[in-house]
Amino acid sequence: GAVVSQHPSRVICKSGTSVKIECRSLDFQATTMFWYRQFPKQSLMLMATSNEGSKATYEQGVEKDKFLINHASLTLSTLTVTSAHPEDSSFYICSVVLGGYGYTFGSGTRLTVV
Amino acid sequence: AQSVTQLDSQVPVFEEAPVELRCNYSSSVSVYLFWYVQYPNQGLQLLLKYLSGSTLVKSINGFEAEFNKSQTSFHLRKPSVHISDTAEYFCAVTLANQAGTALIFGKGTTLSVSS
C-alpha cells in the first residue's frame, strides 16, 4: 500500500512562533492530500484539502491565514501553523488517497505550544 | 452533508469476549464506509471498508462489519477480542462515486480489553 511520511512526530514551540509540518508520499504521486486535527480523546476534524499546484480548500471555521497549506509538488504537502498559541496545541495528521478510495495516513505530529 | 455517529465512547470488555462497536451514518447520497484503528500517538490504520458488493466485510485480524442500508449502520464486530485489540476505533464515511473526497469521521470508540 501507499506510504506516507509525516515529520516531525513531535514539536514544542514557543507561543508566537511558526511551525511547519511536512507530509510526504513516498511511493506514489499524490494529487490530493488532506489535513486533519485531533484533540485529545476526540475525533479527527478535517481542516483542509490540499491540491497540488492550487490553493487549498479549507473547511468552515478553519483560519486559512493561520494554517498555511502548500502543496507544491506531487509528493509533498506542508502545513504551517503561524503565530502559534497554546490553543493550537493538538495532534495533526495528514492523509493521501490512492486509487480513489485507498486512504493512507501519516503517523501524526504532536504540537505543543508553550 | 454526511455525518457519522458512534454511539459508544468507551467499551470495556474482557479478553476472549465478543464485542460490537456501533456506527450509524447520515447522508442524502450514497456513501462508502470505513473502520480505522488508532494506537496512542500514531496515525490511523485501515481495518476494513465497504465500497460495493457483499455487505459483510472482514479484516485479516478477525473483525467484521456489515453495511445495513435500511438501518444506516456499519457496526464493527469481533467474536473474541485480545488484549492487543485495545485501541481507539473510528468509523468514517466518504461520498460514493466521487473519488478523492475526504473521509468524515465519527468521534471514536475506545475499546479496552482486560484479562
Short mmCIF file of N, CA, C and O in Angstrom, two decimals, chain A:
data_model
loop_
_atom_site.label_atom_id
_atom_site.label_comp_id
_atom_site.label_asym_id
_atom_site.label_seq_id
_atom_site.Cartn_x
_atom_site.Cartn_y
_atom_site.Cartn_z
N GLY A 1 0.80 -1.19 0.00
CA GLY A 1 0.00 0.00 0.00
C GLY A 1 0.84 1.25 0.00
O GLY A 1 2.07 1.20 0.08
N ALA A 2 0.18 2.38 -0.08
CA ALA A 2 0.86 3.66 -0.11
C ALA A 2 1.53 3.96 1.22
O ALA A 2 1.04 3.57 2.27
N VAL A 3 2.66 4.64 1.14
CA VAL A 3 3.38 5.01 2.36
C VAL A 3 3.44 6.52 2.45
O VAL A 3 3.81 7.21 1.50
N VAL A 4 3.05 7.01 3.62
CA VAL A 4 3.04 8.45 3.88
C VAL A 4 3.95 8.73 5.06
O VAL A 4 3.82 8.11 6.11
N SER A 5 4.86 9.66 4.87
CA SER A 5 5.79 10.03 5.92
C SER A 5 5.46 11.42 6.42
O SER A 5 5.36 12.36 5.62
N GLN A 6 5.31 11.57 7.71
CA GLN A 6 4.96 12.86 8.28
C GLN A 6 6.02 13.25 9.31
O GLN A 6 6.38 12.46 10.18
N HIS A 7 6.50 14.50 9.20
CA HIS A 7 7.54 14.98 10.11
C HIS A 7 7.29 16.43 10.51
O HIS A 7 6.77 17.21 9.70
N PRO A 8 7.65 16.80 11.71
CA PRO A 8 8.20 15.93 12.77
C PRO A 8 7.08 15.15 13.46
O PRO A 8 5.92 15.44 13.29
N SER A 9 7.45 14.19 14.27
CA SER A 9 6.45 13.44 15.03
C SER A 9 6.03 14.23 16.27
O SER A 9 4.89 14.12 16.72
N ARG A 10 6.96 14.97 16.81
CA ARG A 10 6.65 15.82 17.96
C ARG A 10 7.39 17.15 17.82
O ARG A 10 8.53 17.17 17.34
N VAL A 11 6.74 18.21 18.24
CA VAL A 11 7.41 19.52 18.22
C VAL A 11 6.85 20.37 19.34
O VAL A 11 5.64 20.38 19.60
N ILE A 12 7.76 21.04 20.02
CA ILE A 12 7.38 22.00 21.06
C ILE A 12 7.88 23.36 20.60
O ILE A 12 9.05 23.51 20.23
N CYS A 13 7.01 24.33 20.62
CA CYS A 13 7.43 25.66 20.19
C CYS A 13 6.90 26.70 21.16
O CYS A 13 5.96 26.45 21.92
N LYS A 14 7.51 27.87 21.09
CA LYS A 14 7.08 28.96 21.95
C LYS A 14 5.92 29.69 21.32
O LYS A 14 5.80 29.78 20.08
N SER A 15 5.07 30.22 22.15
CA SER A 15 3.93 30.98 21.67
C SER A 15 4.40 32.14 20.80
O SER A 15 5.36 32.83 21.13
N GLY A 16 3.76 32.31 19.66
CA GLY A 16 4.12 33.39 18.74
C GLY A 16 5.01 32.97 17.60
O GLY A 16 5.15 33.71 16.62
N THR A 17 5.59 31.80 17.69
CA THR A 17 6.45 31.31 16.61
C THR A 17 5.63 30.48 15.64
O THR A 17 4.46 30.16 15.89
N SER A 18 6.25 30.14 14.50
CA SER A 18 5.58 29.33 13.48
C SER A 18 6.22 27.96 13.40
O SER A 18 7.41 27.78 13.65
N VAL A 19 5.42 26.99 13.05
CA VAL A 19 5.86 25.61 12.95
C VAL A 19 5.41 25.01 11.63
O VAL A 19 4.25 25.18 11.24
N LYS A 20 6.32 24.32 10.96
CA LYS A 20 5.99 23.68 9.69
C LYS A 20 5.96 22.16 9.86
O LYS A 20 6.89 21.57 10.41
N ILE A 21 4.90 21.56 9.35
CA ILE A 21 4.75 20.10 9.39
C ILE A 21 4.75 19.60 7.94
O ILE A 21 4.03 20.15 7.10
N GLU A 22 5.53 18.57 7.67
CA GLU A 22 5.64 18.04 6.31
C GLU A 22 4.93 16.69 6.18
O GLU A 22 4.97 15.86 7.09
N CYS A 23 4.34 16.50 5.04
CA CYS A 23 3.68 15.24 4.72
C CYS A 23 4.16 14.81 3.34
O CYS A 23 3.93 15.53 2.36
N ARG A 24 4.81 13.66 3.28
CA ARG A 24 5.36 13.18 2.02
C ARG A 24 4.77 11.83 1.63
O ARG A 24 4.64 10.94 2.46
N SER A 25 4.40 11.71 0.38
CA SER A 25 4.02 10.40 -0.15
C SER A 25 5.27 9.80 -0.75
O SER A 25 5.89 10.38 -1.64
N LEU A 26 5.65 8.64 -0.25
CA LEU A 26 6.97 8.09 -0.59
C LEU A 26 6.99 7.26 -1.86
O LEU A 26 8.03 7.14 -2.50
N ASP A 27 5.89 6.68 -2.23
CA ASP A 27 5.95 5.73 -3.34
C ASP A 27 4.91 5.98 -4.41
O ASP A 27 4.65 5.13 -5.25
N PHE A 28 4.27 7.15 -4.38
CA PHE A 28 3.33 7.48 -5.44
C PHE A 28 3.11 8.98 -5.47
O PHE A 28 3.49 9.69 -4.54
N GLN A 29 2.51 9.44 -6.51
CA GLN A 29 2.25 10.87 -6.65
C GLN A 29 0.85 11.18 -6.14
O GLN A 29 -0.12 10.58 -6.59
N ALA A 30 0.79 12.09 -5.20
CA ALA A 30 -0.48 12.42 -4.55
C ALA A 30 -0.99 13.77 -5.04
O ALA A 30 -0.47 14.81 -4.63
N THR A 31 -1.98 13.73 -5.87
CA THR A 31 -2.58 14.98 -6.34
C THR A 31 -3.30 15.69 -5.21
O THR A 31 -3.33 16.91 -5.13
N THR A 32 -3.90 14.88 -4.33
CA THR A 32 -4.70 15.43 -3.24
C THR A 32 -4.21 14.91 -1.90
O THR A 32 -3.94 13.72 -1.76
N MET A 33 -4.09 15.80 -0.94
CA MET A 33 -3.77 15.42 0.43
C MET A 33 -4.75 16.11 1.36
O MET A 33 -5.27 17.18 1.04
N PHE A 34 -4.99 15.49 2.48
CA PHE A 34 -5.93 16.05 3.47
C PHE A 34 -5.18 16.30 4.78
O PHE A 34 -4.30 15.54 5.16
N TRP A 35 -5.58 17.35 5.46
CA TRP A 35 -5.03 17.66 6.78
C TRP A 35 -6.15 17.61 7.81
O TRP A 35 -7.20 18.22 7.64
N TYR A 36 -5.86 16.86 8.90
CA TYR A 36 -6.82 16.72 9.99
C TYR A 36 -6.18 17.21 11.28
O TYR A 36 -4.97 17.19 11.46
N ARG A 37 -7.06 17.56 12.21
CA ARG A 37 -6.63 17.95 13.55
C ARG A 37 -7.40 17.09 14.54
O ARG A 37 -8.61 16.88 14.37
N GLN A 38 -6.70 16.61 15.55
CA GLN A 38 -7.34 15.73 16.52
C GLN A 38 -7.03 16.22 17.92
O GLN A 38 -5.86 16.29 18.33
N PHE A 39 -8.07 16.57 18.66
CA PHE A 39 -7.91 16.94 20.06
C PHE A 39 -7.91 15.66 20.90
O PHE A 39 -8.44 14.64 20.47
N PRO A 40 -7.35 15.74 22.10
CA PRO A 40 -7.26 14.54 22.95
C PRO A 40 -8.61 13.85 23.13
O PRO A 40 -9.61 14.50 23.43
N LYS A 41 -8.60 12.56 22.92
CA LYS A 41 -9.79 11.73 23.11
C LYS A 41 -10.95 12.15 22.21
O LYS A 41 -12.11 11.89 22.54
N GLN A 42 -10.63 12.81 21.11
CA GLN A 42 -11.70 13.22 20.20
C GLN A 42 -11.42 12.76 18.78
O GLN A 42 -10.39 12.14 18.50
N SER A 43 -12.35 13.07 17.92
CA SER A 43 -12.25 12.60 16.54
C SER A 43 -11.29 13.44 15.71
O SER A 43 -10.78 14.46 16.17
N LEU A 44 -11.08 13.00 14.50
CA LEU A 44 -10.28 13.76 13.54
C LEU A 44 -11.21 14.74 12.84
O LEU A 44 -12.22 14.36 12.26
N MET A 45 -10.83 16.00 12.88
CA MET A 45 -11.60 17.03 12.22
C MET A 45 -10.87 17.47 10.96
O MET A 45 -9.71 17.88 11.03
N LEU A 46 -11.54 17.39 9.83
CA LEU A 46 -10.92 17.80 8.57
C LEU A 46 -10.68 19.30 8.60
O LEU A 46 -11.59 20.08 8.86
N MET A 47 -9.43 19.68 8.35
CA MET A 47 -9.07 21.10 8.30
C MET A 47 -9.12 21.62 6.87
O MET A 47 -9.69 22.68 6.61
N ALA A 48 -8.50 20.87 5.97
CA ALA A 48 -8.39 21.37 4.60
C ALA A 48 -8.03 20.25 3.65
O ALA A 48 -7.49 19.22 4.05
N THR A 49 -8.35 20.49 2.40
CA THR A 49 -7.96 19.60 1.31
C THR A 49 -6.91 20.32 0.49
O THR A 49 -7.14 21.46 0.04
N SER A 50 -5.79 19.67 0.32
CA SER A 50 -4.65 20.26 -0.37
C SER A 50 -4.52 19.67 -1.76
O SER A 50 -4.44 18.46 -1.89
N ASN A 51 -4.53 20.49 -2.77
CA ASN A 51 -4.41 20.04 -4.15
C ASN A 51 -3.12 20.58 -4.77
O ASN A 51 -2.83 21.77 -4.68
N GLU A 52 -2.38 19.70 -5.38
CA GLU A 52 -1.10 20.07 -5.97
C GLU A 52 -1.26 21.16 -7.00
O GLU A 52 -2.10 21.07 -7.89
N GLY A 53 -0.48 22.22 -6.81
CA GLY A 53 -0.46 23.31 -7.77
C GLY A 53 -1.58 24.30 -7.64
O GLY A 53 -1.68 25.23 -8.47
N SER A 54 -2.44 24.16 -6.66
CA SER A 54 -3.52 25.13 -6.49
C SER A 54 -3.73 25.41 -5.01
O SER A 54 -3.11 24.78 -4.15
N LYS A 55 -4.59 26.37 -4.73
CA LYS A 55 -4.84 26.74 -3.34
C LYS A 55 -5.61 25.65 -2.62
O LYS A 55 -6.46 24.97 -3.21
N ALA A 56 -5.33 25.53 -1.34
CA ALA A 56 -6.05 24.54 -0.54
C ALA A 56 -7.49 24.98 -0.31
O ALA A 56 -7.80 26.17 -0.31
N THR A 57 -8.33 24.00 -0.09
CA THR A 57 -9.73 24.26 0.25
C THR A 57 -9.90 24.02 1.74
O THR A 57 -9.72 22.90 2.21
N TYR A 58 -10.26 25.07 2.47
CA TYR A 58 -10.37 24.99 3.91
C TYR A 58 -11.81 24.72 4.34
O TYR A 58 -12.76 25.21 3.72
N GLU A 59 -11.94 23.96 5.43
CA GLU A 59 -13.27 23.71 5.99
C GLU A 59 -13.73 24.96 6.75
O GLU A 59 -12.93 25.79 7.18
N GLN A 60 -15.02 25.03 6.90
CA GLN A 60 -15.60 26.17 7.59
C GLN A 60 -15.05 26.26 9.01
O GLN A 60 -14.97 25.26 9.72
N GLY A 61 -14.66 27.45 9.40
CA GLY A 61 -14.15 27.68 10.74
C GLY A 61 -12.65 27.54 10.87
O GLY A 61 -12.10 27.85 11.95
N VAL A 62 -11.97 27.09 9.83
CA VAL A 62 -10.51 26.96 9.87
C VAL A 62 -9.88 28.22 9.28
O VAL A 62 -10.20 28.60 8.14
N GLU A 63 -9.01 28.86 10.03
CA GLU A 63 -8.40 30.11 9.59
C GLU A 63 -7.29 29.82 8.58
O GLU A 63 -6.22 29.30 8.94
N LYS A 64 -7.50 30.18 7.34
CA LYS A 64 -6.51 29.86 6.32
C LYS A 64 -5.24 30.68 6.46
O LYS A 64 -4.17 30.25 6.01
N ASP A 65 -5.33 31.85 7.09
CA ASP A 65 -4.13 32.65 7.30
C ASP A 65 -3.30 32.14 8.46
O ASP A 65 -2.12 32.47 8.58
N LYS A 66 -3.91 31.36 9.30
CA LYS A 66 -3.19 30.80 10.44
C LYS A 66 -2.60 29.43 10.10
O LYS A 66 -1.51 29.10 10.53
N PHE A 67 -3.35 28.67 9.36
CA PHE A 67 -2.91 27.33 8.97
C PHE A 67 -2.62 27.36 7.47
O PHE A 67 -3.51 27.10 6.65
N LEU A 68 -1.37 27.64 7.14
CA LEU A 68 -0.98 27.77 5.74
C LEU A 68 -0.63 26.41 5.16
O LEU A 68 0.20 25.70 5.70
N ILE A 69 -1.27 26.08 4.07
CA ILE A 69 -1.02 24.80 3.42
C ILE A 69 -0.44 25.04 2.05
O ILE A 69 -0.96 25.83 1.26
N ASN A 70 0.66 24.33 1.78
CA ASN A 70 1.33 24.42 0.48
C ASN A 70 1.51 23.02 -0.08
O ASN A 70 2.01 22.13 0.59
N HIS A 71 1.11 22.84 -1.31
CA HIS A 71 1.22 21.53 -1.96
C HIS A 71 1.94 21.76 -3.28
O HIS A 71 1.34 21.67 -4.36
N ALA A 72 3.23 22.04 -3.17
CA ALA A 72 4.00 22.49 -4.32
C ALA A 72 4.42 21.38 -5.26
O ALA A 72 4.77 21.63 -6.40
N SER A 73 4.41 20.15 -4.76
CA SER A 73 4.80 19.04 -5.63
C SER A 73 3.85 17.87 -5.40
O SER A 73 3.05 17.88 -4.46
N LEU A 74 3.96 16.86 -6.24
CA LEU A 74 3.06 15.71 -6.14
C LEU A 74 3.43 14.78 -4.99
O LEU A 74 2.73 13.79 -4.75
N THR A 75 4.51 15.07 -4.29
CA THR A 75 4.91 14.20 -3.18
C THR A 75 5.02 14.91 -1.85
O THR A 75 5.33 14.29 -0.84
N LEU A 76 4.74 16.21 -1.82
CA LEU A 76 4.93 16.95 -0.58
C LEU A 76 3.85 18.00 -0.37
O LEU A 76 3.57 18.81 -1.23
N SER A 77 3.26 17.94 0.81
CA SER A 77 2.36 18.99 1.26
C SER A 77 2.84 19.44 2.63
O SER A 77 3.27 18.61 3.44
N THR A 78 2.79 20.73 2.89
CA THR A 78 3.20 21.24 4.19
C THR A 78 2.09 22.04 4.84
O THR A 78 1.32 22.72 4.16
N LEU A 79 2.02 21.93 6.16
CA LEU A 79 1.09 22.70 6.97
C LEU A 79 1.93 23.57 7.90
O LEU A 79 2.73 23.04 8.67
N THR A 80 1.78 24.87 7.81
CA THR A 80 2.49 25.78 8.68
C THR A 80 1.51 26.44 9.63
O THR A 80 0.56 27.09 9.17
N VAL A 81 1.74 26.25 10.91
CA VAL A 81 0.93 26.91 11.93
C VAL A 81 1.63 28.22 12.26
O VAL A 81 2.74 28.22 12.83
N THR A 82 1.03 29.31 11.88
CA THR A 82 1.67 30.61 12.06
C THR A 82 1.26 31.24 13.38
O THR A 82 0.13 31.06 13.84
N SER A 83 2.21 31.95 13.99
CA SER A 83 1.95 32.63 15.26
C SER A 83 1.19 31.71 16.21
O SER A 83 0.06 32.01 16.64
N ALA A 84 1.82 30.62 16.50
CA ALA A 84 1.14 29.57 17.28
C ALA A 84 0.81 30.04 18.70
O ALA A 84 1.57 30.80 19.32
N HIS A 85 -0.31 29.56 19.18
CA HIS A 85 -0.74 29.84 20.56
C HIS A 85 -1.06 28.52 21.25
O HIS A 85 -1.26 27.49 20.58
N PRO A 86 -1.11 28.52 22.56
CA PRO A 86 -1.36 27.26 23.28
C PRO A 86 -2.62 26.53 22.80
O PRO A 86 -2.63 25.30 22.78
N GLU A 87 -3.63 27.25 22.38
CA GLU A 87 -4.85 26.58 21.91
C GLU A 87 -4.67 25.86 20.58
O GLU A 87 -5.54 25.09 20.16
N ASP A 88 -3.52 26.10 19.92
CA ASP A 88 -3.21 25.36 18.68
C ASP A 88 -2.58 24.01 18.98
O ASP A 88 -2.39 23.20 18.05
N SER A 89 -2.24 23.79 20.23
CA SER A 89 -1.67 22.50 20.61
C SER A 89 -2.65 21.39 20.27
O SER A 89 -3.83 21.44 20.66
N SER A 90 -2.16 20.41 19.54
CA SER A 90 -3.05 19.36 19.06
C SER A 90 -2.23 18.29 18.35
O SER A 90 -1.01 18.39 18.25
N PHE A 91 -2.94 17.29 17.85
CA PHE A 91 -2.32 16.23 17.04
C PHE A 91 -2.77 16.47 15.61
O PHE A 91 -3.97 16.49 15.33
N TYR A 92 -1.83 16.66 14.71
CA TYR A 92 -2.15 16.95 13.31
C TYR A 92 -1.77 15.73 12.47
O TYR A 92 -0.68 15.18 12.60
N ILE A 93 -2.70 15.33 11.61
CA ILE A 93 -2.48 14.13 10.79
C ILE A 93 -2.78 14.46 9.33
O ILE A 93 -3.80 15.08 9.02
N CYS A 94 -1.90 13.99 8.45
CA CYS A 94 -2.16 14.16 7.03
C CYS A 94 -2.62 12.83 6.45
O CYS A 94 -2.40 11.76 7.02
N SER A 95 -3.26 12.93 5.31
CA SER A 95 -3.77 11.74 4.64
C SER A 95 -3.69 11.93 3.14
O SER A 95 -3.85 13.05 2.63
N VAL A 96 -3.44 10.84 2.45
CA VAL A 96 -3.49 10.86 1.00
C VAL A 96 -4.47 9.79 0.54
O VAL A 96 -4.82 8.88 1.31
N VAL A 97 -4.91 9.91 -0.69
CA VAL A 97 -5.83 8.92 -1.23
C VAL A 97 -5.26 8.40 -2.53
O VAL A 97 -4.87 9.16 -3.41
N LEU A 98 -5.20 7.08 -2.63
CA LEU A 98 -4.66 6.42 -3.81
C LEU A 98 -5.75 5.61 -4.46
O LEU A 98 -6.48 4.89 -3.78
N GLY A 99 -5.90 5.77 -5.75
CA GLY A 99 -6.86 4.95 -6.48
C GLY A 99 -8.30 5.23 -6.12
O GLY A 99 -9.14 4.35 -6.20
N GLY A 100 -8.59 6.44 -5.69
CA GLY A 100 -9.97 6.80 -5.42
C GLY A 100 -10.38 6.65 -3.97
O GLY A 100 -10.88 7.58 -3.35
N TYR A 101 -10.16 5.46 -3.38
CA TYR A 101 -10.64 5.23 -2.03
C TYR A 101 -9.62 4.52 -1.14
O TYR A 101 -9.96 3.96 -0.12
N GLY A 102 -8.37 4.56 -1.54
CA GLY A 102 -7.30 3.98 -0.72
C GLY A 102 -6.67 5.05 0.14
O GLY A 102 -5.65 5.64 -0.23
N TYR A 103 -7.28 5.34 1.27
CA TYR A 103 -6.80 6.40 2.15
C TYR A 103 -5.68 5.87 3.03
O TYR A 103 -5.81 4.83 3.67
N THR A 104 -4.60 6.63 3.08
CA THR A 104 -3.47 6.30 3.93
C THR A 104 -3.14 7.51 4.77
O THR A 104 -3.21 8.64 4.28
N PHE A 105 -2.73 7.26 6.02
CA PHE A 105 -2.49 8.35 6.95
C PHE A 105 -1.03 8.40 7.38
O PHE A 105 -0.37 7.36 7.51
N GLY A 106 -0.56 9.62 7.62
CA GLY A 106 0.73 9.79 8.25
C GLY A 106 0.64 9.40 9.71
O GLY A 106 -0.45 9.17 10.24
N SER A 107 1.79 9.34 10.35
CA SER A 107 1.83 8.91 11.75
C SER A 107 1.50 10.04 12.71
O SER A 107 1.43 9.82 13.92
N GLY A 108 1.29 11.24 12.19
CA GLY A 108 0.84 12.34 13.02
C GLY A 108 1.96 13.16 13.62
O GLY A 108 3.10 12.70 13.75
N THR A 109 1.62 14.40 13.96
CA THR A 109 2.55 15.33 14.61
C THR A 109 1.89 15.88 15.86
O THR A 109 0.82 16.48 15.78
N ARG A 110 2.55 15.69 16.98
CA ARG A 110 2.06 16.24 18.24
C ARG A 110 2.67 17.61 18.44
O ARG A 110 3.87 17.73 18.64
N LEU A 111 1.85 18.63 18.33
CA LEU A 111 2.31 20.01 18.50
C LEU A 111 1.94 20.50 19.89
O LEU A 111 0.77 20.44 20.29
N THR A 112 2.95 20.99 20.61
CA THR A 112 2.73 21.60 21.92
C THR A 112 3.26 23.01 21.88
O THR A 112 4.44 23.23 21.57
N VAL A 113 2.41 23.97 22.16
CA VAL A 113 2.80 25.37 22.17
C VAL A 113 2.86 25.84 23.61
O VAL A 113 1.87 25.72 24.35
N VAL A 114 4.03 26.34 24.00
CA VAL A 114 4.21 26.74 25.40
C VAL A 114 4.37 28.26 25.52
O VAL A 114 4.62 28.95 24.56
#
